[in-house]
Amino acid sequence: MSPLSRLAQPFRDPNPILRKELLGVLRTPLYLRALTASVLVLSSIVVAVAASSSDRYDHAQTGQAVFLLFFGGAALSMIVTGSVLGASAVSQEREARTLEALTLTGMPPWRLLLGKCLSVFAATALVPVAAVPILSMVGLFGGVNLGQIVIATGYTLTWGLFAVVFGAGVSAHSAHVRYAVFGALLLAFVGTFFGAALLTSLGHDLHTRYGLGLEGPFFFVDAYSAIPWGPEYRFYLITLPGVSLGLLLWGAFALGLAGLLEPGQDRTLPLKRWLLGAVAAGLGALTHGHAVFASTPRTRGVVAFLALAALAVVCLQLGFLWVTAPLATNPRMAREHAQRWLGALTPPTQRASFVWLLGVYALGAAVVVSVTARGDHLALASAWGLGWLATHLGLVGALANRKAQPIGSARAIMLGVILFTSALVWLIAALLRIDDVDRVLSIASLSPIWLLVAVERGLRAPSDPAWSAVIASAAGVYGLLGALSLGLYARNARARLVDGSSPRG
Amino acid sequence: MIRCEGLVQRFGGRTVLHGVSLDVPRGSVFGFIGPNGAGKTTTIRILATLSLPTEGRAEVAGVDVIAHPAEVRRKLGYMPDNAGIYERITAQEYLEFFASAAGVAVASRAKVIANVVELTEIGHLAGREVMALSKGQRQRLLLARTLLHDPEVLILDEPASDLDPRARIELRLLFAELGRMGKTIFLSSHILTELADICSHVGIIEQGRIVTAGTMADLQARLRPGLRVKLSALGPFEALDRVLKTFSFVKAVTPVATEAHEPREVTRVAVHYEGDHHRLAELVAALCRAEIALIAVEPERTNLEQIFMDVTTGAQPTEP
């Protein structure tokens, strides 16, 4: 299927779960009654507050009160209904013994979960959508502009989406609807409480500094128009919400996927992937936000460097965790993989994980180059790419070579290697009496960050032969690592082809 | 078409299957029989890729169920015992939903659905909500759903349980039709007389072990050799017995109780003899020559119930 056809597929043949669930929901009389009741309750409260406020406050203040009340009520209603409906999404299929039939159709779990989440979200979002006429009151009173209404709508729908996806995540692990609903409501209560507290404290700081009109968790509505464009705007209003919302949704979805995987499959895999993404994205966000936290160029540089170094180390470790996710869920599949000629050349890992890991490296390279690039972009990107490739090969090679060992021992070996090479850096520095920290780090470290630093310094001071030596030695270390890893892997692949044995763990 | 080799399934410390091995040829209708708790559903769930066996291997349509479950699912239609069903959609929407979920192409979907609807004769139910269908109609709908992706193999776990006699007969005719279409059918049921009517092969499982398996004729020859016929005549038992015992190939003649509504002069006997239907013709001719008024000749078909009783011990599965 061509990429264009793939894009058009959801429109030509929509997710069957979404279609079926929406049909079922709209034919349930209870749902329509509950929807009407919710809209009536919300409308009555809003109208009552508007009537009582209009005597004491001016029109603009009344408009703001109605605005906050409407969206507060809508958010609350979406959180409760989204959690309850989301929690019954998968567990109801289990209770009704229909999940197996779905599984046997060959539909991938992510598509099933996506269909469930979208249908429940659509059913949940009908509450605020049906109550939209009430919002016209804001137009009568004034005090709120259209942009704020759009932002508040997005904000409310996002809360609802969270509730739905977390509910579905809990539901995927539960065999009974009542337990799933209880768990999802508990999670929604705790999440709403802490989320609102977090947003309020974040908003309080910005409120004082920029004199925002709205406080509390709704500060966002005002912040987008009140805060001037700059590092803070980019960090607080784009990067931070984007990364945190994306990660939360991904985490909830991964939780749900883990519950839908079949017996024999590695149920920790979606969560491992999420963990890798979460740590990398978190550190990337911090790197991006370094200008906000550090006031002077010197401390800014240190913050950026530390964040990048931490990112490198964490990615290294998590990348290793990732590649250790076995290709096969059982020994027979692993053996078959090893016996195919292509199996001798590809790592014994999930192919999707392998490609994904390379994608994460590329993304990391792009982020780092965009943040630190002051010299030749191509040279920096090449240095980064080569460094990570060598590291990756090292991980895969070591894993392949340790195939006879349980994964736990292989992981311990890799940790030992990282600690040893970190110590080696300082040992070499002490032996050579080098006092330049950047130069020390560039010599023998496993992390490509330091190779990057070396290339950058070398480009800025081309006349300094010491930097050429550093780059050459670093390249030598990476070359050695790469060659060794390939050698290990090839030896292992040959062994597997000969004896047909399979990786364990 | 379906092969199991040494399937072992353990749940905790309890072993449910002890090395189950089966071979179901292509195009056969295989009856899988066993008492409750014998391991029928456990075996079926392994074949349907819903459980991983602790040991052993299994193949469906030549594909390893452990290594390639996704491929097996494309070739397999599975109808579980007491399957759940979505109730708030119509039968037509139900089939469209499963056709879409199974990846049936949009262009051919309507035709595929029309074909299975015609085969299972549920066209008149298409617009009705599933919740309004009877148990028998639901079973037909489930079977239609199972057939949507044109599977080579059908695994049906107790498909006729809880059905009324008419629905059972209709379903049995449908299975026979599917068998004629060349589908391999693996069928578990408690209703042995029905299995005897449609199955070409049978496997009996007890306490997680296959106690016997083979074609119906094989089982009959191995476990209950010879042929049996029930004869009804007007007259005393002794007259019948005297004529029949003149033939050396007759092994036994035993009186059988008559029905309460039958006249007193009716006598019924069960005759166990060796040979083929020509021998039966000889017996009938001899009785006619002896002027015995024969009123019914009922050759006994393979008696699955008797075979089942002969090979099973009736022992219940034991807890660890």
PDB file of N, CA and C in Angstrom, chain A residues 9 12-17 19-21 23-24 27-29 93 96-107 111 262-264 330 332-333 336 340, chain B residues 45 48-52 56-58 64 66-68 73 78 80-86 88-90 93 96-98 100-102 104 106 109 129 145:
ATOM      1  N   GLN A   9      -6.730   5.633   3.970  1.00  0.00           N
ATOM      2  CA  GLN A   9      -7.406   4.437   4.482  1.00  0.00           C
ATOM      3  C   GLN A   9      -8.437   4.724   5.588  1.00  0.00           C
ATOM      4  N   ARG A  12     -11.553   5.988   3.929  1.00  0.00           N
ATOM      5  CA  ARG A  12     -12.217   5.036   3.051  1.00  0.00           C
ATOM      6  C   ARG A  12     -12.843   3.898   3.871  1.00  0.00           C
ATOM      7  N   ASP A  13     -12.117   3.460   4.877  1.00  0.00           N
ATOM      8  CA  ASP A  13     -12.602   2.355   5.706  1.00  0.00           C
ATOM      9  C   ASP A  13     -12.331   2.706   7.165  1.00  0.00           C
ATOM     10  N   PRO A  14     -13.243   3.438   7.810  1.00  0.00           N
ATOM     11  CA  PRO A  14     -12.981   3.913   9.177  1.00  0.00           C
ATOM     12  C   PRO A  14     -12.779   2.754  10.157  1.00  0.00           C
ATOM     13  N   ASN A  15     -12.159   3.079  11.252  1.00  0.00           N
ATOM     14  CA  ASN A  15     -11.929   2.078  12.297  1.00  0.00           C
ATOM     15  C   ASN A  15     -13.265   1.407  12.649  1.00  0.00           C
ATOM     16  N   PRO A  16     -13.372   0.078  12.476  1.00  0.00           N
ATOM     17  CA  PRO A  16     -14.667  -0.580  12.699  1.00  0.00           C
ATOM     18  C   PRO A  16     -15.137  -0.475  14.140  1.00  0.00           C
ATOM     19  N   ILE A  17     -14.196  -0.445  15.075  1.00  0.00           N
ATOM     20  CA  ILE A  17     -14.571  -0.356  16.496  1.00  0.00           C
ATOM     21  C   ILE A  17     -15.273   0.985  16.736  1.00  0.00           C
ATOM     22  N   ARG A  19     -16.918   2.848  14.652  1.00  0.00           N
ATOM     23  CA  ARG A  19     -18.245   2.880  14.036  1.00  0.00           C
ATOM     24  C   ARG A  19     -19.239   2.058  14.864  1.00  0.00           C
ATOM     25  N   LYS A  20     -18.793   0.866  15.234  1.00  0.00           N
ATOM     26  CA  LYS A  20     -19.693  -0.026  15.968  1.00  0.00           C
ATOM     27  C   LYS A  20     -20.044   0.547  17.342  1.00  0.00           C
ATOM     28  N   GLU A  21     -19.035   1.097  18.032  1.00  0.00           N
ATOM     29  CA  GLU A  21     -19.274   1.631  19.373  1.00  0.00           C
ATOM     30  C   GLU A  21     -20.217   2.830  19.326  1.00  0.00           C
ATOM     31  N   LEU A  23     -22.460   3.477  17.104  1.00  0.00           N
ATOM     32  CA  LEU A  23     -23.822   2.985  16.825  1.00  0.00           C
ATOM     33  C   LEU A  23     -24.469   2.457  18.102  1.00  0.00           C
ATOM     34  N   GLY A  24     -23.676   1.657  18.839  1.00  0.00           N
ATOM     35  CA  GLY A  24     -24.183   1.070  20.083  1.00  0.00           C
ATOM     36  C   GLY A  24     -24.556   2.137  21.098  1.00  0.00           C
ATOM     37  N   ARG A  27     -27.667   4.114  20.287  1.00  0.00           N
ATOM     38  CA  ARG A  27     -28.908   3.335  20.392  1.00  0.00           C
ATOM     39  C   ARG A  27     -29.238   2.960  21.829  1.00  0.00           C
ATOM     40  N   THR A  28     -28.392   3.425  22.770  1.00  0.00           N
ATOM     41  CA  THR A  28     -28.659   3.114  24.172  1.00  0.00           C
ATOM     42  C   THR A  28     -29.486   4.256  24.763  1.00  0.00           C
ATOM     43  N   PRO A  29     -30.720   3.989  25.136  1.00  0.00           N
ATOM     44  CA  PRO A  29     -31.563   5.073  25.654  1.00  0.00           C
ATOM     45  C   PRO A  29     -30.946   5.746  26.879  1.00  0.00           C
ATOM     46  N   GLU A  93     -15.957  -5.846  27.092  1.00  0.00           N
ATOM     47  CA  GLU A  93     -15.752  -6.875  26.051  1.00  0.00           C
ATOM     48  C   GLU A  93     -15.319  -8.188  26.711  1.00  0.00           C
ATOM     49  N   ALA A  96     -18.323  -9.698  28.484  1.00  0.00           N
ATOM     50  CA  ALA A  96     -19.317 -10.227  27.538  1.00  0.00           C
ATOM     51  C   ALA A  96     -18.732 -11.314  26.637  1.00  0.00           C
ATOM     52  N   ARG A  97     -17.486 -11.679  26.853  1.00  0.00           N
ATOM     53  CA  ARG A  97     -16.796 -12.730  26.080  1.00  0.00           C
ATOM     54  C   ARG A  97     -16.755 -12.414  24.586  1.00  0.00           C
ATOM     55  N   THR A  98     -16.557 -11.157  24.252  1.00  0.00           N
ATOM     56  CA  THR A  98     -16.475 -10.792  22.834  1.00  0.00           C
ATOM     57  C   THR A  98     -15.049 -10.401  22.431  1.00  0.00           C
ATOM     58  N   LEU A  99     -14.174 -10.260  23.423  1.00  0.00           N
ATOM     59  CA  LEU A  99     -12.817  -9.786  23.113  1.00  0.00           C
ATOM     60  C   LEU A  99     -12.035 -10.799  22.278  1.00  0.00           C
ATOM     61  N   GLU A 100     -12.273 -12.095  22.576  1.00  0.00           N
ATOM     62  CA  GLU A 100     -11.526 -13.126  21.839  1.00  0.00           C
ATOM     63  C   GLU A 100     -11.860 -13.096  20.357  1.00  0.00           C
ATOM     64  N   ALA A 101     -13.138 -12.875  20.055  1.00  0.00           N
ATOM     65  CA  ALA A 101     -13.538 -12.839  18.643  1.00  0.00           C
ATOM     66  C   ALA A 101     -12.828 -11.682  17.939  1.00  0.00           C
ATOM     67  N   LEU A 102     -12.685 -10.581  18.650  1.00  0.00           N
ATOM     68  CA  LEU A 102     -11.982  -9.427  18.080  1.00  0.00           C
ATOM     69  C   LEU A 102     -10.510  -9.751  17.865  1.00  0.00           C
ATOM     70  N   THR A 103      -9.916 -10.392  18.863  1.00  0.00           N
ATOM     71  CA  THR A 103      -8.504 -10.759  18.772  1.00  0.00           C
ATOM     72  C   THR A 103      -8.264 -11.655  17.561  1.00  0.00           C
ATOM     73  N   LEU A 104      -9.200 -12.596  17.363  1.00  0.00           N
ATOM     74  CA  LEU A 104      -9.012 -13.566  16.281  1.00  0.00           C
ATOM     75  C   LEU A 104      -9.193 -12.959  14.892  1.00  0.00           C
ATOM     76  N   THR A 105      -9.739 -11.756  14.807  1.00  0.00           N
ATOM     77  CA  THR A 105      -9.849 -11.133  13.483  1.00  0.00           C
ATOM     78  C   THR A 105      -8.483 -10.684  12.983  1.00  0.00           C
ATOM     79  N   GLY A 106      -7.499 -10.661  13.886  1.00  0.00           N
ATOM     80  CA  GLY A 106      -6.165 -10.214  13.491  1.00  0.00           C
ATOM     81  C   GLY A 106      -6.003  -8.708  13.589  1.00  0.00           C
ATOM     82  N   MET A 107      -7.005  -8.044  14.127  1.00  0.00           N
ATOM     83  CA  MET A 107      -6.900  -6.590  14.283  1.00  0.00           C
ATOM     84  C   MET A 107      -5.813  -6.271  15.318  1.00  0.00           C
ATOM     85  N   ARG A 111      -5.037  -0.695  17.203  1.00  0.00           N
ATOM     86  CA  ARG A 111      -6.195  -0.220  16.438  1.00  0.00           C
ATOM     87  C   ARG A 111      -7.475  -0.411  17.261  1.00  0.00           C
ATOM     88  N   GLU A 262      -1.166 -10.488  23.908  1.00  0.00           N
ATOM     89  CA  GLU A 262      -1.627 -11.854  24.113  1.00  0.00           C
ATOM     90  C   GLU A 262      -0.681 -12.655  25.000  1.00  0.00           C
ATOM     91  N   PRO A 263      -1.146 -13.821  25.478  1.00  0.00           N
ATOM     92  CA  PRO A 263      -0.274 -14.622  26.327  1.00  0.00           C
ATOM     93  C   PRO A 263       1.004 -14.985  25.571  1.00  0.00           C
ATOM     94  N   GLY A 264       2.114 -14.864  26.238  1.00  0.00           N
ATOM     95  CA  GLY A 264       3.383 -15.198  25.582  1.00  0.00           C
ATOM     96  C   GLY A 264       4.087 -13.969  25.059  1.00  0.00           C
ATOM     97  N   ASN A 330       8.843 -16.608  21.904  1.00  0.00           N
ATOM     98  CA  ASN A 330       9.128 -17.952  22.392  1.00  0.00           C
ATOM     99  C   ASN A 330      10.344 -18.490  21.637  1.00  0.00           C
ATOM    100  N   ARG A 332      10.994 -20.961  19.816  1.00  0.00           N
ATOM    101  CA  ARG A 332      10.851 -21.471  18.449  1.00  0.00           C
ATOM    102  C   ARG A 332      10.950 -20.340  17.429  1.00  0.00           C
ATOM    103  N   MET A 333      10.315 -19.216  17.747  1.00  0.00           N
ATOM    104  CA  MET A 333      10.353 -18.084  16.818  1.00  0.00           C
ATOM    105  C   MET A 333      11.774 -17.523  16.736  1.00  0.00           C
ATOM    106  N   GLU A 336      13.818 -19.743  14.523  1.00  0.00           N
ATOM    107  CA  GLU A 336      13.491 -19.543  13.104  1.00  0.00           C
ATOM    108  C   GLU A 336      14.117 -18.262  12.571  1.00  0.00           C
ATOM    109  N   ARG A 340      17.129 -17.994   9.432  1.00  0.00           N
ATOM    110  CA  ARG A 340      16.974 -17.340   8.124  1.00  0.00           C
ATOM    111  C   ARG A 340      18.238 -16.558   7.822  1.00  0.00           C
TER     112      ARG A 340
ATOM    113  N   ARG B  45      -8.511 -24.150  22.395  1.00  0.00           N
ATOM    114  CA  ARG B  45      -7.960 -22.789  22.562  1.00  0.00           C
ATOM    115  C   ARG B  45      -6.505 -22.731  22.086  1.00  0.00           C
ATOM    116  N   ALA B  48      -6.720 -22.568  18.409  1.00  0.00           N
ATOM    117  CA  ALA B  48      -7.248 -21.263  17.969  1.00  0.00           C
ATOM    118  C   ALA B  48      -6.295 -20.122  18.300  1.00  0.00           C
ATOM    119  N   THR B  49      -5.090 -20.437  18.740  1.00  0.00           N
ATOM    120  CA  THR B  49      -4.027 -19.464  19.069  1.00  0.00           C
ATOM    121  C   THR B  49      -4.379 -18.570  20.259  1.00  0.00           C
ATOM    122  N   LEU B  50      -5.315 -19.029  21.084  1.00  0.00           N
ATOM    123  CA  LEU B  50      -5.684 -18.209  22.241  1.00  0.00           C
ATOM    124  C   LEU B  50      -4.916 -18.605  23.498  1.00  0.00           C
ATOM    125  N   SER B  51      -4.254 -19.733  23.467  1.00  0.00           N
ATOM    126  CA  SER B  51      -3.410 -20.163  24.593  1.00  0.00           C
ATOM    127  C   SER B  51      -2.117 -20.732  24.036  1.00  0.00           C
ATOM    128  N   LEU B  52      -1.056 -20.562  24.809  1.00  0.00           N
ATOM    129  CA  LEU B  52       0.215 -21.183  24.418  1.00  0.00           C
ATOM    130  C   LEU B  52       0.373 -22.473  25.196  1.00  0.00           C
ATOM    131  N   GLY B  56       5.031 -29.153  23.464  1.00  0.00           N
ATOM    132  CA  GLY B  56       4.428 -29.721  22.265  1.00  0.00           C
ATOM    133  C   GLY B  56       4.201 -28.684  21.179  1.00  0.00           C
ATOM    134  N   ARG B  57       3.700 -29.164  20.057  1.00  0.00           N
ATOM    135  CA  ARG B  57       3.463 -28.250  18.948  1.00  0.00           C
ATOM    136  C   ARG B  57       2.134 -28.573  18.279  1.00  0.00           C
ATOM    137  N   ALA B  58       1.632 -27.585  17.552  1.00  0.00           N
ATOM    138  CA  ALA B  58       0.354 -27.777  16.859  1.00  0.00           C
ATOM    139  C   ALA B  58       0.392 -27.007  15.561  1.00  0.00           C
ATOM    140  N   ASP B  64       2.338 -23.321  11.946  1.00  0.00           N
ATOM    141  CA  ASP B  64       2.592 -23.528  13.364  1.00  0.00           C
ATOM    142  C   ASP B  64       1.824 -22.494  14.196  1.00  0.00           C
ATOM    143  N   ILE B  66       2.109 -21.745  17.245  1.00  0.00           N
ATOM    144  CA  ILE B  66       2.911 -21.040  18.251  1.00  0.00           C
ATOM    145  C   ILE B  66       3.798 -19.999  17.577  1.00  0.00           C
ATOM    146  N   ALA B  67       4.367 -20.379  16.462  1.00  0.00           N
ATOM    147  CA  ALA B  67       5.296 -19.463  15.798  1.00  0.00           C
ATOM    148  C   ALA B  67       4.581 -18.401  14.973  1.00  0.00           C
ATOM    149  N   HIS B  68       3.477 -18.744  14.356  1.00  0.00           N
ATOM    150  CA  HIS B  68       2.818 -17.805  13.434  1.00  0.00           C
ATOM    151  C   HIS B  68       1.332 -17.696  13.725  1.00  0.00           C
ATOM    152  N   ARG B  73      -4.603 -17.427  12.184  1.00  0.00           N
ATOM    153  CA  ARG B  73      -5.910 -16.772  12.320  1.00  0.00           C
ATOM    154  C   ARG B  73      -6.528 -16.434  10.970  1.00  0.00           C
ATOM    155  N   TYR B  78     -13.100 -19.665  14.204  1.00  0.00           N
ATOM    156  CA  TYR B  78     -13.306 -20.282  15.517  1.00  0.00           C
ATOM    157  C   TYR B  78     -14.604 -19.777  16.125  1.00  0.00           C
ATOM    158  N   PRO B  80     -16.450 -20.095  19.599  1.00  0.00           N
ATOM    159  CA  PRO B  80     -16.300 -20.659  20.942  1.00  0.00           C
ATOM    160  C   PRO B  80     -17.645 -21.056  21.565  1.00  0.00           C
ATOM    161  N   ASP B  81     -17.515 -21.824  22.629  1.00  0.00           N
ATOM    162  CA  ASP B  81     -18.693 -22.218  23.396  1.00  0.00           C
ATOM    163  C   ASP B  81     -19.203 -20.974  24.134  1.00  0.00           C
ATOM    164  N   ASN B  82     -20.478 -20.744  24.148  1.00  0.00           N
ATOM    165  CA  ASN B  82     -21.078 -19.579  24.833  1.00  0.00           C
ATOM    166  C   ASN B  82     -20.426 -18.274  24.426  1.00  0.00           C
ATOM    167  N   ALA B  83     -20.249 -18.091  23.130  1.00  0.00           N
ATOM    168  CA  ALA B  83     -19.583 -16.870  22.658  1.00  0.00           C
ATOM    169  C   ALA B  83     -20.452 -15.655  22.945  1.00  0.00           C
ATOM    170  N   GLY B  84     -19.786 -14.546  23.262  1.00  0.00           N
ATOM    171  CA  GLY B  84     -20.513 -13.295  23.453  1.00  0.00           C
ATOM    172  C   GLY B  84     -20.861 -12.691  22.104  1.00  0.00           C
ATOM    173  N   ILE B  85     -21.783 -11.766  22.125  1.00  0.00           N
ATOM    174  CA  ILE B  85     -22.223 -11.167  20.861  1.00  0.00           C
ATOM    175  C   ILE B  85     -22.682  -9.731  21.147  1.00  0.00           C
ATOM    176  N   TYR B  86     -22.407  -8.817  20.216  1.00  0.00           N
ATOM    177  CA  TYR B  86     -22.827  -7.422  20.411  1.00  0.00           C
ATOM    178  C   TYR B  86     -24.323  -7.320  20.165  1.00  0.00           C
ATOM    179  N   ARG B  88     -26.490  -4.374  20.441  1.00  0.00           N
ATOM    180  CA  ARG B  88     -27.191  -3.159  20.034  1.00  0.00           C
ATOM    181  C   ARG B  88     -26.949  -2.776  18.577  1.00  0.00           C
ATOM    182  N   ILE B  89     -26.528  -3.727  17.800  1.00  0.00           N
ATOM    183  CA  ILE B  89     -26.393  -3.465  16.367  1.00  0.00           C
ATOM    184  C   ILE B  89     -27.176  -4.533  15.608  1.00  0.00           C
ATOM    185  N   THR B  90     -27.463  -4.260  14.352  1.00  0.00           N
ATOM    186  CA  THR B  90     -28.239  -5.239  13.583  1.00  0.00           C
ATOM    187  C   THR B  90     -27.319  -6.357  13.101  1.00  0.00           C
ATOM    188  N   GLU B  93     -25.077  -5.104  10.412  1.00  0.00           N
ATOM    189  CA  GLU B  93     -23.978  -4.271  10.939  1.00  0.00           C
ATOM    190  C   GLU B  93     -22.937  -5.136  11.645  1.00  0.00           C
ATOM    191  N   GLU B  96     -20.844  -6.627   8.973  1.00  0.00           N
ATOM    192  CA  GLU B  96     -19.992  -5.588   8.367  1.00  0.00           C
ATOM    193  C   GLU B  96     -18.838  -5.252   9.305  1.00  0.00           C
ATOM    194  N   PHE B  97     -19.145  -5.176  10.591  1.00  0.00           N
ATOM    195  CA  PHE B  97     -18.110  -4.870  11.579  1.00  0.00           C
ATOM    196  C   PHE B  97     -17.005  -5.926  11.544  1.00  0.00           C
ATOM    197  N   PHE B  98     -17.393  -7.186  11.585  1.00  0.00           N
ATOM    198  CA  PHE B  98     -16.368  -8.231  11.629  1.00  0.00           C
ATOM    199  C   PHE B  98     -15.635  -8.366  10.294  1.00  0.00           C
ATOM    200  N   SER B 100     -14.924  -5.882   8.340  1.00  0.00           N
ATOM    201  CA  SER B 100     -13.953  -4.788   8.359  1.00  0.00           C
ATOM    202  C   SER B 100     -12.796  -5.101   9.301  1.00  0.00           C
ATOM    203  N   ALA B 101     -13.127  -5.631  10.486  1.00  0.00           N
ATOM    204  CA  ALA B 101     -12.078  -5.959  11.457  1.00  0.00           C
ATOM    205  C   ALA B 101     -11.145  -7.044  10.921  1.00  0.00           C
ATOM    206  N   ALA B 102     -11.700  -7.967  10.152  1.00  0.00           N
ATOM    207  CA  ALA B 102     -10.875  -9.062   9.622  1.00  0.00           C
ATOM    208  C   ALA B 102     -10.094  -8.635   8.384  1.00  0.00           C
ATOM    209  N   VAL B 104     -11.348  -7.645   5.400  1.00  0.00           N
ATOM    210  CA  VAL B 104     -11.943  -7.944   4.087  1.00  0.00           C
ATOM    211  C   VAL B 104     -11.994  -6.626   3.305  1.00  0.00           C
ATOM    212  N   VAL B 106     -12.731  -3.377   1.152  1.00  0.00           N
ATOM    213  CA  VAL B 106     -13.977  -2.604   1.075  1.00  0.00           C
ATOM    214  C   VAL B 106     -14.746  -2.977  -0.202  1.00  0.00           C
ATOM    215  N   ARG B 109     -16.456  -6.392   0.157  1.00  0.00           N
ATOM    216  CA  ARG B 109     -17.083  -6.700   1.450  1.00  0.00           C
ATOM    217  C   ARG B 109     -18.570  -7.056   1.308  1.00  0.00           C
ATOM    218  N   GLU B 129     -32.080  -6.216  15.237  1.00  0.00           N
ATOM    219  CA  GLU B 129     -31.011  -6.055  16.234  1.00  0.00           C
ATOM    220  C   GLU B 129     -30.656  -7.425  16.799  1.00  0.00           C
ATOM    221  N   ARG B 145     -20.315 -15.075  10.851  1.00  0.00           N
ATOM    222  CA  ARG B 145     -19.150 -14.243  11.178  1.00  0.00           C
ATOM    223  C   ARG B 145     -17.856 -15.047  11.055  1.00  0.00           C
TER     224      ARG B 145
END
